Short mmCIF file of C-alpha atoms in Angstrom, two decimals:
data_model
loop_
_atom_site.label_atom_id
_atom_site.label_comp_id
_atom_site.label_asym_id
_atom_site.label_seq_id
_atom_site.Cartn_x
_atom_site.Cartn_y
_atom_site.Cartn_z
CA UNK A 1 -0.10 -0.12 -0.01
CA UNK A 2 2.70 2.71 0.88
CA UNK A 3 4.45 1.60 -2.28
CA UNK A 4 1.62 2.31 -4.36
CA UNK A 5 0.88 5.63 -2.61
CA UNK A 6 4.29 6.46 -3.06
CA UNK A 7 4.13 5.83 -6.69
CA UNK A 8 0.61 7.79 -6.99
CA UNK A 9 2.52 10.80 -5.47
CA UNK A 10 5.29 10.47 -7.95
CA UNK A 11 3.29 10.06 -10.76
CA UNK A 12 0.86 12.97 -9.74
CA UNK A 13 4.00 15.26 -9.57
CA UNK A 14 5.56 14.04 -12.55
CA UNK A 15 2.18 14.91 -14.50
CA UNK A 16 1.86 18.43 -12.61
CA UNK A 17 5.99 19.23 -13.48
CA UNK A 18 5.55 18.20 -16.94
CA UNK A 19 2.12 19.86 -17.83
CA UNK A 20 3.54 23.11 -16.38
CA UNK A 21 6.81 22.70 -18.33
CA UNK A 22 4.91 22.53 -21.44
CA UNK A 23 2.53 25.35 -20.70
CA UNK A 24 5.40 27.39 -19.83
CA UNK A 25 7.71 26.59 -22.91
CA UNK A 26 4.57 27.53 -25.07
CA UNK A 27 4.09 30.79 -23.12
CA UNK A 28 7.53 31.86 -23.58
CA UNK A 29 7.44 31.03 -27.34
CA UNK A 30 4.38 33.51 -27.64
CA UNK A 31 6.11 36.06 -25.76
CA UNK A 32 9.14 35.63 -27.89
CA UNK A 33 6.82 36.16 -31.03
CA UNK A 34 4.84 39.35 -29.53
CA UNK A 35 8.66 40.54 -28.32
CA UNK A 36 9.83 40.34 -31.72
CA UNK A 37 6.61 41.81 -33.55
CA UNK A 38 6.52 44.86 -31.42
CA UNK A 39 10.31 45.30 -32.01
CA UNK A 40 9.98 45.26 -35.73
CA UNK A 41 7.08 47.59 -35.53
CA UNK A 42 8.98 49.86 -33.61
CA UNK A 43 11.93 49.80 -36.17
CA UNK A 44 9.64 50.15 -39.04
CA UNK A 45 8.34 53.43 -37.55
CA UNK A 46 11.98 54.63 -36.64
CA UNK A 47 12.85 53.93 -40.60
CA UNK A 48 9.98 56.38 -41.32
CA UNK A 49 12.32 59.20 -39.61
CA UNK A 50 14.95 58.08 -42.56
CA UNK A 51 12.24 58.87 -45.20
CA UNK A 52 11.27 55.19 -45.77
CA UNK A 53 7.63 54.83 -46.30
CA UNK A 54 5.41 52.76 -43.75
CA UNK A 55 3.22 50.06 -45.44
CA UNK A 56 -0.14 49.98 -43.58
CA UNK A 57 -1.02 46.53 -44.61
CA UNK A 58 2.48 45.29 -43.27
CA UNK A 59 1.44 47.13 -40.07
CA UNK A 60 -1.79 45.84 -39.92
CA UNK A 61 -0.48 42.13 -40.56
CA UNK A 62 1.83 42.50 -37.77
CA UNK A 63 -0.53 44.11 -35.34
CA UNK A 64 -3.05 41.14 -36.32
CA UNK A 65 -0.37 38.67 -35.21
CA UNK A 66 0.12 40.34 -31.69
CA UNK A 67 -3.66 39.89 -31.46
CA UNK A 68 -3.49 36.42 -32.44
CA UNK A 69 -0.72 35.35 -30.00
CA UNK A 70 -2.38 36.99 -27.13
CA UNK A 71 -5.52 35.04 -28.00
CA UNK A 72 -3.42 32.00 -28.43
CA UNK A 73 -1.89 32.74 -24.97
CA UNK A 74 -5.14 33.22 -23.27
CA UNK A 75 -6.39 29.75 -24.41
CA UNK A 76 -3.15 28.18 -22.81
CA UNK A 77 -3.76 30.26 -19.40
CA UNK A 78 -7.55 28.78 -19.74
CA UNK A 79 -6.19 25.67 -19.79
CA UNK A 80 -3.51 26.14 -17.17
CA UNK A 81 -6.40 27.57 -14.93
CA UNK A 82 -8.83 24.37 -15.36
CA UNK A 83 -5.53 22.25 -14.61
CA UNK A 84 -4.67 24.22 -11.42
CA UNK A 85 -8.61 23.76 -10.51
CA UNK A 86 -8.41 19.93 -10.86
CA UNK A 87 -7.15 19.76 -7.58
CA UNK A 88 -9.78 22.07 -5.88
CA UNK A 89 -11.44 18.92 -4.71
CA UNK A 90 -9.77 15.62 -4.54
CA UNK A 91 -12.64 13.64 -5.41
CA UNK A 92 -15.78 15.13 -6.83
CA UNK A 93 -18.09 14.82 -9.84
CA UNK A 94 -16.07 15.09 -13.03
CA UNK A 95 -17.07 15.60 -16.69
CA UNK A 96 -15.12 13.03 -18.55
CA UNK A 97 -14.98 15.29 -21.94
CA UNK A 98 -13.66 18.38 -20.26
CA UNK A 99 -10.61 16.45 -18.84
CA UNK A 100 -9.82 14.62 -22.12
CA UNK A 101 -10.09 18.02 -23.94
CA UNK A 102 -7.90 19.57 -21.39
CA UNK A 103 -5.14 16.64 -21.70
CA UNK A 104 -5.32 16.93 -25.16
CA UNK A 105 -4.58 20.62 -25.11
CA UNK A 106 -1.73 20.00 -23.13
CA UNK A 107 -0.28 16.88 -25.00
CA UNK A 108 -0.52 19.17 -28.15
CA UNK A 109 1.92 21.64 -26.43
CA UNK A 110 4.63 18.90 -26.78
CA UNK A 111 7.04 19.79 -29.91
CA UNK A 112 7.28 16.14 -30.62
CA UNK A 113 3.61 15.60 -30.86
CA UNK A 114 3.01 18.59 -33.27
CA UNK A 115 3.11 16.59 -36.25
CA UNK A 116 0.36 14.00 -34.77
CA UNK A 117 -3.41 14.87 -35.36
CA UNK A 118 -5.67 14.19 -32.43
CA UNK A 119 -9.24 13.87 -33.11
CA UNK A 120 -11.64 13.68 -30.18
CA UNK A 121 -15.02 12.60 -30.90
CA UNK A 122 -17.10 13.72 -28.05
CA UNK A 123 -20.48 12.55 -27.14
CA UNK A 124 -22.83 14.14 -24.71
CA UNK A 125 -21.92 14.81 -21.09
CA UNK A 126 -20.25 11.77 -19.21
CA UNK A 127 -20.25 12.50 -15.30
CA UNK A 128 -18.31 10.31 -12.91
CA UNK A 129 -17.54 10.63 -9.34
CA UNK A 130 -13.91 10.58 -9.37
CA UNK A 131 -10.16 12.34 -8.80
CA UNK A 132 -9.98 14.76 -11.66
CA UNK A 133 -6.12 15.13 -11.13
CA UNK A 134 -5.16 11.58 -11.16
CA UNK A 135 -7.89 10.81 -13.76
CA UNK A 136 -6.03 13.58 -16.18
CA UNK A 137 -2.73 12.05 -15.09
CA UNK A 138 -3.58 8.45 -16.00
CA UNK A 139 -5.37 9.88 -19.26
CA UNK A 140 -1.78 11.78 -19.91
CA UNK A 141 -0.02 8.71 -19.20
CA UNK A 142 -1.96 6.78 -21.91
CA UNK A 143 -1.70 9.87 -24.39
CA UNK A 144 1.90 9.98 -24.02
CA UNK A 145 2.38 6.18 -24.99
CA UNK A 146 -0.31 6.38 -27.79
CA UNK A 147 1.49 9.37 -29.15
CA UNK A 148 4.95 7.20 -29.48
CA UNK A 149 2.69 4.31 -31.47
CA UNK A 150 1.13 6.16 -34.14
CA UNK A 151 3.16 4.97 -37.13
CA UNK A 152 3.48 6.75 -40.26
CA UNK A 153 -0.30 7.79 -40.34
CA UNK A 154 0.45 10.16 -37.18
CA UNK A 155 -2.94 10.25 -36.07
CA UNK A 156 -4.71 9.29 -32.97
CA UNK A 157 -8.65 9.23 -32.58
CA UNK A 158 -9.91 9.64 -28.99
CA UNK A 159 -13.53 8.78 -28.18
CA UNK A 160 -15.40 8.54 -24.61
CA UNK A 161 -18.71 6.47 -24.26
CA UNK A 162 -20.55 5.39 -21.24
CA UNK A 163 -22.30 1.95 -20.70
CA UNK A 164 -24.33 1.35 -17.47
CA UNK A 165 -21.56 1.29 -14.76
CA UNK A 166 -18.37 2.23 -16.69
CA UNK A 167 -16.99 4.96 -18.84
CA UNK A 168 -14.57 4.17 -21.61
CA UNK A 169 -12.03 6.30 -23.25
CA UNK A 170 -10.77 4.79 -26.25
CA UNK A 171 -7.52 5.91 -28.21
CA UNK A 172 -7.32 4.61 -31.59
CA UNK A 173 -4.83 4.48 -34.41
CA UNK A 174 -2.12 2.90 -32.52
CA UNK A 175 -0.32 1.41 -35.87
CA UNK A 176 3.14 0.73 -34.16
CA UNK A 177 3.15 -0.30 -30.65
CA UNK A 178 6.21 0.55 -29.21
CA UNK A 179 6.93 -1.02 -25.56
CA UNK A 180 4.46 -2.01 -23.09
CA UNK A 181 1.59 -0.30 -21.62
CA UNK A 182 0.33 -0.16 -19.14
CA UNK A 183 3.57 0.03 -17.31
CA UNK A 184 3.48 -0.81 -14.00
CA UNK A 185 3.30 3.08 -12.62
CA UNK A 186 0.29 3.47 -14.94
CA UNK A 187 -1.31 0.22 -13.35
CA UNK A 188 -0.90 1.93 -10.11
CA UNK A 189 -2.28 5.11 -11.05
CA UNK A 190 -5.32 3.38 -12.59
CA UNK A 191 -5.98 1.19 -9.37
CA UNK A 192 -5.90 4.58 -7.60
CA UNK A 193 -9.27 5.73 -9.36
CA UNK A 194 -10.19 1.96 -9.66
CA UNK A 195 -9.61 2.13 -13.47
CA UNK A 196 -8.81 -0.64 -16.04
CA UNK A 197 -6.14 -0.07 -18.93
CA UNK A 198 -6.21 -2.56 -21.69
CA UNK A 199 -3.94 -2.57 -24.85
CA UNK A 200 -5.32 -4.28 -27.96
CA UNK A 201 -2.35 -4.29 -30.27
CA UNK A 202 -4.06 -6.45 -32.99
CA UNK A 203 -6.70 -3.40 -33.36
CA UNK A 204 -4.31 -0.43 -32.46
CA UNK A 205 -6.54 0.69 -29.73
CA UNK A 206 -5.72 1.51 -25.99
CA UNK A 207 -8.79 1.44 -23.68
CA UNK A 208 -9.28 3.12 -20.18
CA UNK A 209 -12.42 1.83 -18.32
CA UNK A 210 -13.61 3.96 -15.41
CA UNK A 211 -16.24 2.95 -13.01
CA UNK A 212 -18.96 5.33 -12.06
CA UNK A 213 -17.67 5.72 -8.78
CA UNK A 214 -14.26 4.90 -7.58
CA UNK A 215 -13.12 2.97 -4.40
CA UNK A 216 -11.71 5.83 -2.38
CA UNK A 217 -9.64 3.99 0.14
CA UNK A 218 -6.29 4.18 -1.74
CA UNK A 219 -6.58 7.77 -2.65
CA UNK A 220 -8.22 8.87 0.85
CA UNK A 221 -4.73 7.98 2.23
CA UNK A 222 -3.40 10.76 0.38
CA UNK A 223 -5.24 13.23 2.15
CA UNK A 224 -5.51 11.92 5.54
CA UNK B 1 28.35 37.58 -42.30
CA UNK B 2 25.56 35.00 -43.23
CA UNK B 3 23.28 33.89 -40.61
CA UNK B 4 20.58 30.84 -40.77
CA UNK B 5 17.54 30.82 -38.24
CA UNK B 6 15.84 27.61 -37.83
CA UNK B 7 12.65 27.62 -35.43
CA UNK B 8 9.20 25.64 -35.74
CA UNK B 9 7.60 28.72 -35.18
CA UNK B 10 7.17 30.81 -38.42
CA UNK B 11 6.02 34.13 -37.11
CA UNK B 12 8.88 33.89 -34.54
CA UNK B 13 11.88 33.11 -37.20
CA UNK B 14 10.75 35.25 -40.18
CA UNK B 15 10.20 38.06 -37.76
CA UNK B 16 13.56 37.94 -36.33
CA UNK B 17 15.25 37.26 -39.75
CA UNK B 18 13.82 40.59 -40.84
CA UNK B 19 15.00 42.46 -37.79
CA UNK B 20 18.70 41.10 -38.43
CA UNK B 21 18.57 42.05 -41.88
CA UNK B 22 17.31 45.78 -40.82
CA UNK B 23 20.64 45.77 -38.71
CA UNK B 24 22.50 44.56 -41.94
CA UNK B 25 23.06 40.79 -41.11
CA UNK B 26 22.12 38.81 -44.06
CA UNK B 27 19.82 36.24 -42.46
CA UNK B 28 17.93 33.30 -44.17
CA UNK B 29 15.41 30.99 -42.14
CA UNK B 30 13.85 27.97 -42.16
CA UNK B 31 10.86 26.08 -40.02
CA UNK B 32 12.26 22.69 -39.91
CA UNK B 33 15.62 20.60 -40.56
CA UNK B 34 14.82 19.21 -43.85
CA UNK B 35 14.60 22.56 -45.24
CA UNK B 36 17.33 23.91 -43.23
CA UNK B 37 19.68 21.14 -44.29
CA UNK B 38 18.95 21.79 -48.16
CA UNK B 39 19.66 25.55 -47.62
CA UNK B 40 23.06 24.83 -45.74
CA UNK B 41 24.17 22.39 -48.72
CA UNK B 42 23.59 25.29 -51.35
CA UNK B 43 24.85 28.38 -49.16
CA UNK B 44 27.62 28.84 -46.81
CA UNK B 45 26.50 30.17 -43.18
CA UNK B 46 28.69 31.59 -40.74
CA UNK B 47 26.17 31.02 -37.87
CA UNK B 48 23.54 28.93 -37.40
CA UNK B 49 20.71 29.97 -34.75
CA UNK B 50 19.03 26.70 -33.87
CA UNK B 51 15.69 26.46 -31.61
CA UNK B 52 16.34 23.49 -29.50
CA UNK B 53 12.97 21.62 -29.29
CA UNK B 54 11.51 21.01 -32.80
CA UNK B 55 9.05 18.59 -34.08
CA UNK B 56 10.86 16.05 -36.23
CA UNK B 57 14.56 17.05 -35.86
CA UNK B 58 15.87 18.76 -32.84
CA UNK B 59 18.43 21.69 -32.81
CA UNK B 60 21.18 19.38 -31.44
CA UNK B 61 20.52 16.60 -34.04
CA UNK B 62 20.55 19.44 -36.86
CA UNK B 63 23.61 20.75 -35.72
CA UNK B 64 25.37 17.32 -35.93
CA UNK B 65 23.90 17.20 -39.40
CA UNK B 66 25.39 20.84 -40.36
CA UNK B 67 28.64 19.48 -39.05
CA UNK B 68 29.12 17.17 -41.57
CA UNK B 69 28.37 19.58 -44.42
CA UNK B 70 30.23 22.49 -42.84
CA UNK B 71 32.61 21.91 -39.94
CA UNK B 72 33.41 25.47 -39.64
CA UNK B 73 29.77 26.87 -38.88
CA UNK B 74 29.34 28.38 -35.39
CA UNK B 75 26.30 27.76 -33.47
CA UNK B 76 23.92 29.48 -30.77
CA UNK B 77 21.14 27.40 -29.51
CA UNK B 78 17.87 29.21 -28.50
CA UNK B 79 15.26 27.56 -26.15
CA UNK B 80 11.91 28.39 -24.60
CA UNK B 81 13.04 25.77 -21.66
CA UNK B 82 15.20 27.09 -18.91
CA UNK B 83 16.14 23.86 -16.84
CA UNK B 84 19.78 23.78 -15.68
CA UNK B 85 19.91 20.31 -16.90
CA UNK B 86 19.08 21.21 -20.62
CA UNK B 87 21.34 24.34 -20.27
CA UNK B 88 24.34 22.26 -19.28
CA UNK B 89 23.56 19.96 -22.43
CA UNK B 90 22.90 22.75 -24.57
CA UNK B 91 26.08 24.60 -23.74
CA UNK B 92 28.06 21.62 -24.34
CA UNK B 93 26.77 21.77 -28.03
CA UNK B 94 27.09 25.36 -28.92
CA UNK B 95 28.81 28.66 -28.16
CA UNK B 96 25.73 30.08 -26.63
CA UNK B 97 22.51 28.93 -25.24
CA UNK B 98 19.78 31.65 -25.24
CA UNK B 99 16.56 31.48 -23.54
CA UNK B 100 13.31 32.89 -25.20
CA UNK B 101 12.31 35.63 -25.03
CA UNK B 102 15.44 37.82 -25.40
CA UNK B 103 16.41 41.14 -26.55
CA UNK B 104 17.60 41.22 -30.20
CA UNK B 105 20.74 43.22 -29.16
CA UNK B 106 21.58 40.50 -26.92
CA UNK B 107 21.47 38.04 -29.59
CA UNK B 108 23.67 40.18 -31.88
CA UNK B 109 26.15 40.69 -29.30
CA UNK B 110 26.14 36.74 -28.99
CA UNK B 111 26.35 36.68 -32.91
CA UNK B 112 29.24 39.09 -32.75
CA UNK B 113 31.10 37.25 -30.06
CA UNK B 114 31.09 33.86 -31.89
CA UNK B 115 32.03 35.50 -34.99
CA UNK B 116 35.08 37.02 -33.10
CA UNK B 117 33.96 40.51 -34.41
#
């Protein structure tokens, strides 16, 4: 039990650190674009002192670029805010699609996944009683593995569906399975929220099954 | 002096190239390693300024390919990451390792230092 708790904590911290690293890297890239664009606007204005004509179309395009980057930063900060709030309540009612969307957004910030297309087929609201943070960590773990296994097509389809007692998150398009999944750490993370992970290499699908209500004993030990 | 910028953020790299050109530094740019390699095969560059984290080929991997074509080329690595581990790896590979965002005058200072001018 103690070892499992240690793994859950370590995986949680790793997820937290990795997600923040990706977010901060992306925000730095955006700040760099804004800085360079405003620097160029400044220089073009200065050049008019030397008689050079300022092209209004160019100025408009550069201004539009700054606005686009600010919107991009805003979208990332909204994700960061959602991520931060995922620990407001340790165990609570969670809308699955919201968590999946957030994890996809965070995963897409990784430069190594930029060439992979991730499609999310959303269904209607799927509500579970679980740990939003550790569910996110598990989905992120699964997504990381899926991104390694896309093969030349570089496409992952993610879908969610709910049956009587169970919600399923499916990652499809894993055409080149690399390594073993779930790892022992992923299994412990899954156990923490009473979930199951199954990899079907022949169909190229990775499935996470989450019960409507999790067994709270393991996670509760983290807060006591 | 000819400078080659490589960064997968097109807006960043194209504008930075323009700003360097305004300052009299002849600068070309690419957004990926394959295009950059093609350019290096056709033109001699004195300094390559490479983003570390790019989707298909990292800045360090690209540097190693460039070295096979032009061993004399100098390198500045650029990144949005700031961990000390990455700094140690980066500075072992290049003359300078700069973290975004940075002031253009700082970059020019480093380009001049690398060129010994």
